[in-house]
């Protein structure tokens, strides 16, 4: 077996181990999009309201298992998405790289066409996934009934220079040791799921595309969807991690309240940015059930 084949096999084994901990059964599909096949892992009652979950960069759809088990899969049909070009089982189309926020909106439209073509969905994202979700909501609000942003980055505040400096070695030349060291620093040593950590180790050898960058989402357009006293078209919730190192959570929350006065904005104390989807699963499930 070649080194590449061995790495892929190890990644798949770790990925499947995390999925085995989800509340079953888990249905997996590969949806065709203009930018390649997108892997989606789904669980929960087939007739329940659809909940589409976008992970942070490098996290894979597997990061949402704890939230599904904590109750999200009782109130919703959960659809957790592997981002194209990021670690996971999505397969990018040759010559059709995602380059702009508009490309991401087109890609996500195709995913939603395959998951819930006849009705609005709840779209939730964490970190980079929240940035994608916010861009999509500003461009395609008719697709959504609710938008949930979990410690969004580059939406209401920029990244702290110290966080960027710590993250650069992981981004430039990832290794399992660098990934674990960075996560331990950012989460202040929080106890993270061992199976998920093993999967993160394997992402170090996963070929990824350059993530899409660009401006912040159009907050003025988002604000019009939740104007106080007006017709609320999209419910919006923004939850910040109180111990996040990537940005100042208090300042980011104030900016969110100012930009989106019709949204519900909260800060969850004692939780860091990279621990949020895992160690705050019960709080996120309660938020989604509201």
Short mmCIF file of C-alpha atoms in Angstrom, two decimals:
data_model
loop_
_atom_site.label_atom_id
_atom_site.label_comp_id
_atom_site.label_asym_id
_atom_site.label_seq_id
_atom_site.Cartn_x
_atom_site.Cartn_y
_atom_site.Cartn_z
CA UNK A 1 0.00 0.00 0.00
CA UNK A 2 1.36 3.44 -0.95
CA UNK A 3 1.88 6.15 1.64
CA UNK A 4 -1.00 8.15 0.13
CA UNK A 5 -3.32 5.13 0.23
CA UNK A 6 -2.25 4.38 3.79
CA UNK A 7 -2.95 7.97 4.86
CA UNK A 8 -6.38 7.90 3.24
CA UNK A 9 -7.18 4.62 4.92
CA UNK A 10 -6.11 5.94 8.33
CA UNK A 11 -8.20 9.09 7.82
CA UNK A 12 -11.25 7.06 6.81
CA UNK A 13 -10.86 4.74 9.78
CA UNK A 14 -10.69 7.70 12.17
CA UNK A 15 -13.62 9.39 10.43
CA UNK A 16 -15.77 6.25 10.67
CA UNK A 17 -14.84 5.81 14.33
CA UNK A 18 -16.24 9.25 15.16
CA UNK A 19 -19.41 8.60 13.11
CA UNK A 20 -19.93 5.38 15.06
CA UNK A 21 -20.55 7.52 18.13
CA UNK A 22 -23.42 9.44 16.53
CA UNK A 23 -27.02 8.66 17.47
CA UNK A 24 -27.94 6.16 14.78
CA UNK A 25 -28.76 5.36 12.20
CA UNK A 26 -26.57 7.74 10.18
CA UNK A 27 -27.41 8.13 6.49
CA UNK A 28 -24.54 9.22 4.25
CA UNK A 29 -24.99 10.73 0.78
CA UNK A 30 -22.71 12.33 -1.79
CA UNK A 31 -24.58 15.22 -3.40
CA UNK A 32 -23.50 16.47 -6.84
CA UNK A 33 -22.69 20.18 -7.06
CA UNK A 34 -20.90 22.31 -9.67
CA UNK A 35 -17.81 22.15 -7.44
CA UNK A 36 -17.73 18.42 -6.81
CA UNK A 37 -19.41 15.76 -4.72
CA UNK A 38 -20.38 16.89 -1.22
CA UNK A 39 -20.57 14.35 1.58
CA UNK A 40 -23.45 14.86 4.02
CA UNK A 41 -24.05 12.77 7.14
CA UNK A 42 -27.67 12.83 8.30
CA UNK A 43 -29.54 11.55 11.34
CA UNK A 44 -32.77 12.21 13.19
CA UNK A 45 -36.44 11.79 12.21
CA UNK A 46 -36.97 11.93 8.46
CA UNK A 47 -39.98 14.23 8.80
CA UNK A 48 -38.42 16.66 11.26
CA UNK A 49 -37.42 20.22 10.27
CA UNK A 50 -34.11 20.22 8.38
CA UNK A 51 -31.00 21.50 10.16
CA UNK A 52 -27.92 21.99 7.97
CA UNK A 53 -24.62 22.22 9.87
CA UNK A 54 -21.34 23.63 8.50
CA UNK A 55 -18.13 22.90 10.44
CA UNK A 56 -15.18 25.16 11.04
CA UNK A 57 -12.10 24.89 8.87
CA UNK A 58 -10.43 21.50 9.17
CA UNK A 59 -13.03 20.09 11.57
CA UNK A 60 -15.12 17.88 9.18
CA UNK A 61 -18.82 17.18 9.59
CA UNK A 62 -17.96 14.68 12.34
CA UNK A 63 -17.60 17.53 14.85
CA UNK A 64 -21.42 17.81 15.07
CA UNK A 65 -22.00 14.32 16.51
CA UNK A 66 -22.06 15.53 20.11
CA UNK A 67 -24.70 18.15 19.28
CA UNK A 68 -26.82 15.56 17.49
CA UNK A 69 -26.56 13.22 20.49
CA UNK A 70 -27.33 16.02 22.95
CA UNK A 71 -30.76 16.56 21.41
CA UNK A 72 -30.45 18.22 18.02
CA UNK A 73 -31.31 14.92 16.32
CA UNK A 74 -34.51 14.67 18.38
CA UNK A 75 -35.90 18.04 17.26
CA UNK A 76 -34.47 18.16 13.70
CA UNK A 77 -33.36 16.10 10.76
CA UNK A 78 -29.64 16.86 11.11
CA UNK A 79 -27.55 17.23 7.94
CA UNK A 80 -23.83 17.71 8.71
CA UNK A 81 -21.76 18.76 5.69
CA UNK A 82 -18.12 18.15 4.75
CA UNK A 83 -16.87 21.36 3.15
CA UNK A 84 -15.49 20.91 -0.36
CA UNK A 85 -11.72 21.38 -0.36
CA UNK A 86 -11.46 20.79 3.40
CA UNK A 87 -10.73 17.56 5.26
CA UNK A 88 -13.60 15.12 4.92
CA UNK A 89 -15.14 12.89 2.29
CA UNK A 90 -16.29 15.57 -0.16
CA UNK A 91 -14.51 15.34 -3.53
CA UNK A 92 -13.66 18.59 -5.37
CA UNK A 93 -14.35 18.75 -9.10
CA UNK A 94 -11.19 19.06 -11.21
CA UNK A 95 -10.75 22.61 -12.45
CA UNK A 96 -13.70 24.02 -10.47
CA UNK A 97 -12.14 25.38 -7.30
CA UNK A 98 -14.21 27.50 -4.94
CA UNK A 99 -12.67 30.97 -5.11
CA UNK A 100 -15.20 33.56 -3.91
CA UNK A 101 -18.07 33.90 -1.40
CA UNK A 102 -20.38 33.84 -4.42
CA UNK A 103 -18.99 30.43 -5.39
CA UNK A 104 -19.67 29.22 -1.85
CA UNK A 105 -23.26 30.47 -2.07
CA UNK A 106 -23.74 28.59 -5.36
CA UNK A 107 -22.21 25.45 -3.87
CA UNK A 108 -24.42 25.62 -0.78
CA UNK A 109 -27.49 26.23 -2.94
CA UNK A 110 -26.78 22.96 -4.73
CA UNK A 111 -26.38 21.18 -1.38
CA UNK A 112 -29.71 22.57 -0.15
CA UNK A 113 -31.35 21.54 -3.43
CA UNK A 114 -30.37 17.98 -2.60
CA UNK A 115 -31.39 18.10 1.06
CA UNK A 116 -34.51 20.27 1.31
CA UNK A 117 -35.64 21.56 -2.09
CA UNK A 118 -39.18 22.43 -1.02
CA UNK A 119 -38.81 24.42 2.14
CA UNK A 120 -36.72 26.72 4.32
CA UNK A 121 -34.03 25.23 6.53
CA UNK A 122 -32.20 26.14 9.69
CA UNK A 123 -28.61 26.82 8.66
CA UNK A 124 -25.97 26.77 11.39
CA UNK A 125 -22.23 27.15 11.13
CA UNK A 126 -19.22 27.36 13.41
CA UNK A 127 -16.19 29.58 12.82
CA UNK A 128 -15.36 29.49 9.08
CA UNK A 129 -18.61 27.59 8.54
CA UNK A 130 -20.46 30.50 10.17
CA UNK A 131 -18.73 32.92 7.79
CA UNK A 132 -19.97 30.80 4.86
CA UNK A 133 -23.48 30.61 6.35
CA UNK A 134 -23.65 34.38 6.85
CA UNK A 135 -22.53 35.05 3.27
CA UNK A 136 -25.13 32.60 1.97
CA UNK A 137 -27.91 34.13 4.09
CA UNK A 138 -27.12 37.62 2.81
CA UNK A 139 -27.32 36.38 -0.78
CA UNK A 140 -30.07 33.74 -0.58
CA UNK A 141 -32.35 34.61 2.38
CA UNK A 142 -35.37 32.90 0.80
CA UNK A 143 -33.69 29.50 1.36
CA UNK A 144 -33.58 29.95 5.14
CA UNK A 145 -36.02 30.02 8.03
CA UNK A 146 -33.31 30.49 10.65
CA UNK A 147 -29.61 31.34 10.77
CA UNK A 148 -27.42 30.29 13.70
CA UNK A 149 -23.84 31.56 13.91
CA UNK A 150 -21.60 29.87 16.47
CA UNK A 151 -18.55 31.98 17.34
CA UNK A 152 -18.32 33.28 13.77
CA UNK A 153 -14.91 34.48 12.62
CA UNK A 154 -14.40 37.49 10.32
CA UNK A 155 -18.10 38.38 10.50
CA UNK A 156 -18.30 40.89 13.36
CA UNK A 157 -14.61 41.15 14.32
CA UNK A 158 -11.20 40.43 12.89
CA UNK A 159 -8.79 37.80 14.14
CA UNK A 160 -6.39 38.65 16.95
CA UNK A 161 -2.76 38.86 15.74
CA UNK A 162 -1.61 36.50 18.50
CA UNK A 163 -4.09 33.86 17.41
CA UNK A 164 -2.98 34.16 13.78
CA UNK A 165 0.68 33.75 14.79
CA UNK A 166 -0.17 30.63 16.77
CA UNK A 167 -2.24 29.20 13.91
CA UNK A 168 0.25 29.87 11.11
CA UNK A 169 2.50 26.82 11.69
CA UNK A 170 -0.57 24.57 11.64
CA UNK A 171 -1.79 26.14 8.40
CA UNK A 172 1.60 26.19 6.65
CA UNK A 173 2.85 22.72 7.63
CA UNK A 174 0.34 20.80 9.72
CA UNK A 175 1.48 17.86 11.82
CA UNK A 176 -0.45 15.92 14.46
CA UNK A 177 1.80 17.42 17.13
CA UNK A 178 1.22 20.98 15.95
CA UNK A 179 -2.53 20.45 15.70
CA UNK A 180 -2.75 19.05 19.23
CA UNK A 181 -0.51 21.77 20.65
CA UNK A 182 -2.60 24.50 19.04
CA UNK A 183 -5.89 22.99 20.22
CA UNK A 184 -4.55 22.57 23.75
CA UNK A 185 -3.46 26.22 23.79
CA UNK A 186 -6.69 27.64 22.37
CA UNK A 187 -9.01 25.47 24.49
CA UNK A 188 -6.89 25.95 27.63
CA UNK A 189 -6.51 22.22 27.93
CA UNK A 190 -10.20 21.34 27.65
CA UNK A 191 -11.02 17.63 27.54
CA UNK A 192 -11.92 16.95 23.90
CA UNK A 193 -13.30 13.71 22.49
CA UNK A 194 -10.31 11.33 21.99
CA UNK A 195 -11.78 9.85 18.79
CA UNK A 196 -12.26 13.32 17.32
CA UNK A 197 -8.70 14.26 18.29
CA UNK A 198 -7.40 11.19 16.44
CA UNK A 199 -9.35 12.34 13.39
CA UNK A 200 -7.77 15.79 13.72
CA UNK A 201 -4.36 14.09 13.77
CA UNK A 202 -5.17 12.50 10.41
CA UNK A 203 -6.19 15.83 8.85
CA UNK A 204 -2.51 16.79 8.94
CA UNK A 205 -1.93 14.49 5.98
CA UNK A 206 -5.13 15.38 4.16
CA UNK A 207 -4.75 17.31 0.87
CA UNK A 208 -6.78 20.49 1.10
CA UNK A 209 -7.48 23.44 -1.16
CA UNK A 210 -6.80 27.02 -0.19
CA UNK A 211 -9.82 28.23 1.84
CA UNK A 212 -11.94 30.96 0.33
CA UNK A 213 -11.24 34.40 1.74
CA UNK A 214 -12.92 37.70 1.14
CA UNK A 215 -14.83 40.53 2.77
CA UNK A 216 -17.16 40.24 5.71
CA UNK A 217 -20.76 39.31 4.89
CA UNK A 218 -23.18 42.14 4.09
CA UNK A 219 -24.44 42.86 7.61
CA UNK A 220 -26.77 45.62 6.42
CA UNK A 221 -28.56 43.11 4.22
CA UNK A 222 -28.76 40.61 7.06
CA UNK A 223 -30.12 43.28 9.42
CA UNK A 224 -33.05 43.95 7.10
CA UNK A 225 -34.18 40.35 7.56
CA UNK A 226 -34.68 40.81 11.31
CA UNK A 227 -35.65 44.46 11.68
CA UNK A 228 -37.35 45.05 15.06
CA UNK A 229 -41.06 45.69 14.61
CA UNK A 230 -40.98 44.50 11.04
CA UNK A 231 -41.80 41.23 9.36
CA UNK A 232 -39.15 38.75 10.50
CA UNK A 233 -38.17 36.64 7.53
CA UNK A 234 -35.20 34.85 9.06
CA UNK A 235 -34.65 34.19 12.75
CA UNK A 236 -31.05 34.81 13.73
CA UNK A 237 -29.05 33.62 16.72
CA UNK A 238 -25.40 34.45 17.34
CA UNK A 239 -23.52 32.65 20.11
CA UNK A 240 -19.99 33.63 21.07
CA UNK A 241 -17.51 31.54 23.05
CA UNK A 242 -16.63 33.50 26.16
CA UNK A 243 -13.05 32.16 26.31
CA UNK A 244 -12.27 32.41 22.59
CA UNK A 245 -8.71 33.40 21.74
CA UNK A 246 -9.39 34.10 18.05
CA UNK A 247 -11.13 37.41 18.79
CA UNK A 248 -12.40 39.48 21.73
CA UNK A 249 -15.77 37.80 22.39
CA UNK A 250 -17.22 40.72 24.33
CA UNK A 251 -16.32 43.21 21.62
CA UNK A 252 -17.56 40.86 18.89
CA UNK A 253 -20.88 40.40 20.71
CA UNK A 254 -21.34 44.17 21.04
CA UNK A 255 -20.64 44.57 17.33
CA UNK A 256 -23.17 41.84 16.53
CA UNK A 257 -25.89 43.48 18.65
CA UNK A 258 -25.23 46.82 16.99
CA UNK A 259 -25.22 45.38 13.46
CA UNK A 260 -28.17 42.99 13.95
CA UNK A 261 -30.52 44.54 16.54
CA UNK A 262 -33.22 42.02 15.66
CA UNK A 263 -31.02 38.98 16.31
CA UNK A 264 -30.54 37.15 19.58
CA UNK A 265 -26.90 37.49 20.64
CA UNK A 266 -25.41 35.63 23.62
CA UNK A 267 -21.98 34.86 25.07
CA UNK A 268 -21.41 31.40 26.53
CA UNK A 269 -18.95 31.68 29.43
CA UNK A 270 -16.16 29.22 30.04
CA UNK A 271 -15.99 27.85 26.48
CA UNK A 272 -13.21 28.43 23.95
CA UNK A 273 -13.57 28.79 20.20
CA UNK A 274 -12.31 25.35 19.17
CA UNK A 275 -14.06 23.54 22.03
CA UNK A 276 -17.45 25.10 21.29
CA UNK A 277 -19.16 22.48 19.11
CA UNK A 278 -17.89 19.60 21.26
CA UNK A 279 -17.93 20.63 24.91
CA UNK A 280 -20.98 22.92 24.64
CA UNK A 281 -23.13 20.38 22.79
CA UNK A 282 -26.01 20.50 25.28
CA UNK A 283 -26.17 24.30 25.19
CA UNK A 284 -26.13 24.31 21.38
CA UNK A 285 -28.86 21.65 21.22
CA UNK A 286 -31.03 23.76 23.55
CA UNK A 287 -30.40 26.83 21.41
CA UNK A 288 -31.42 24.97 18.27
CA UNK A 289 -34.58 23.65 19.95
CA UNK A 290 -35.84 27.15 20.85
#
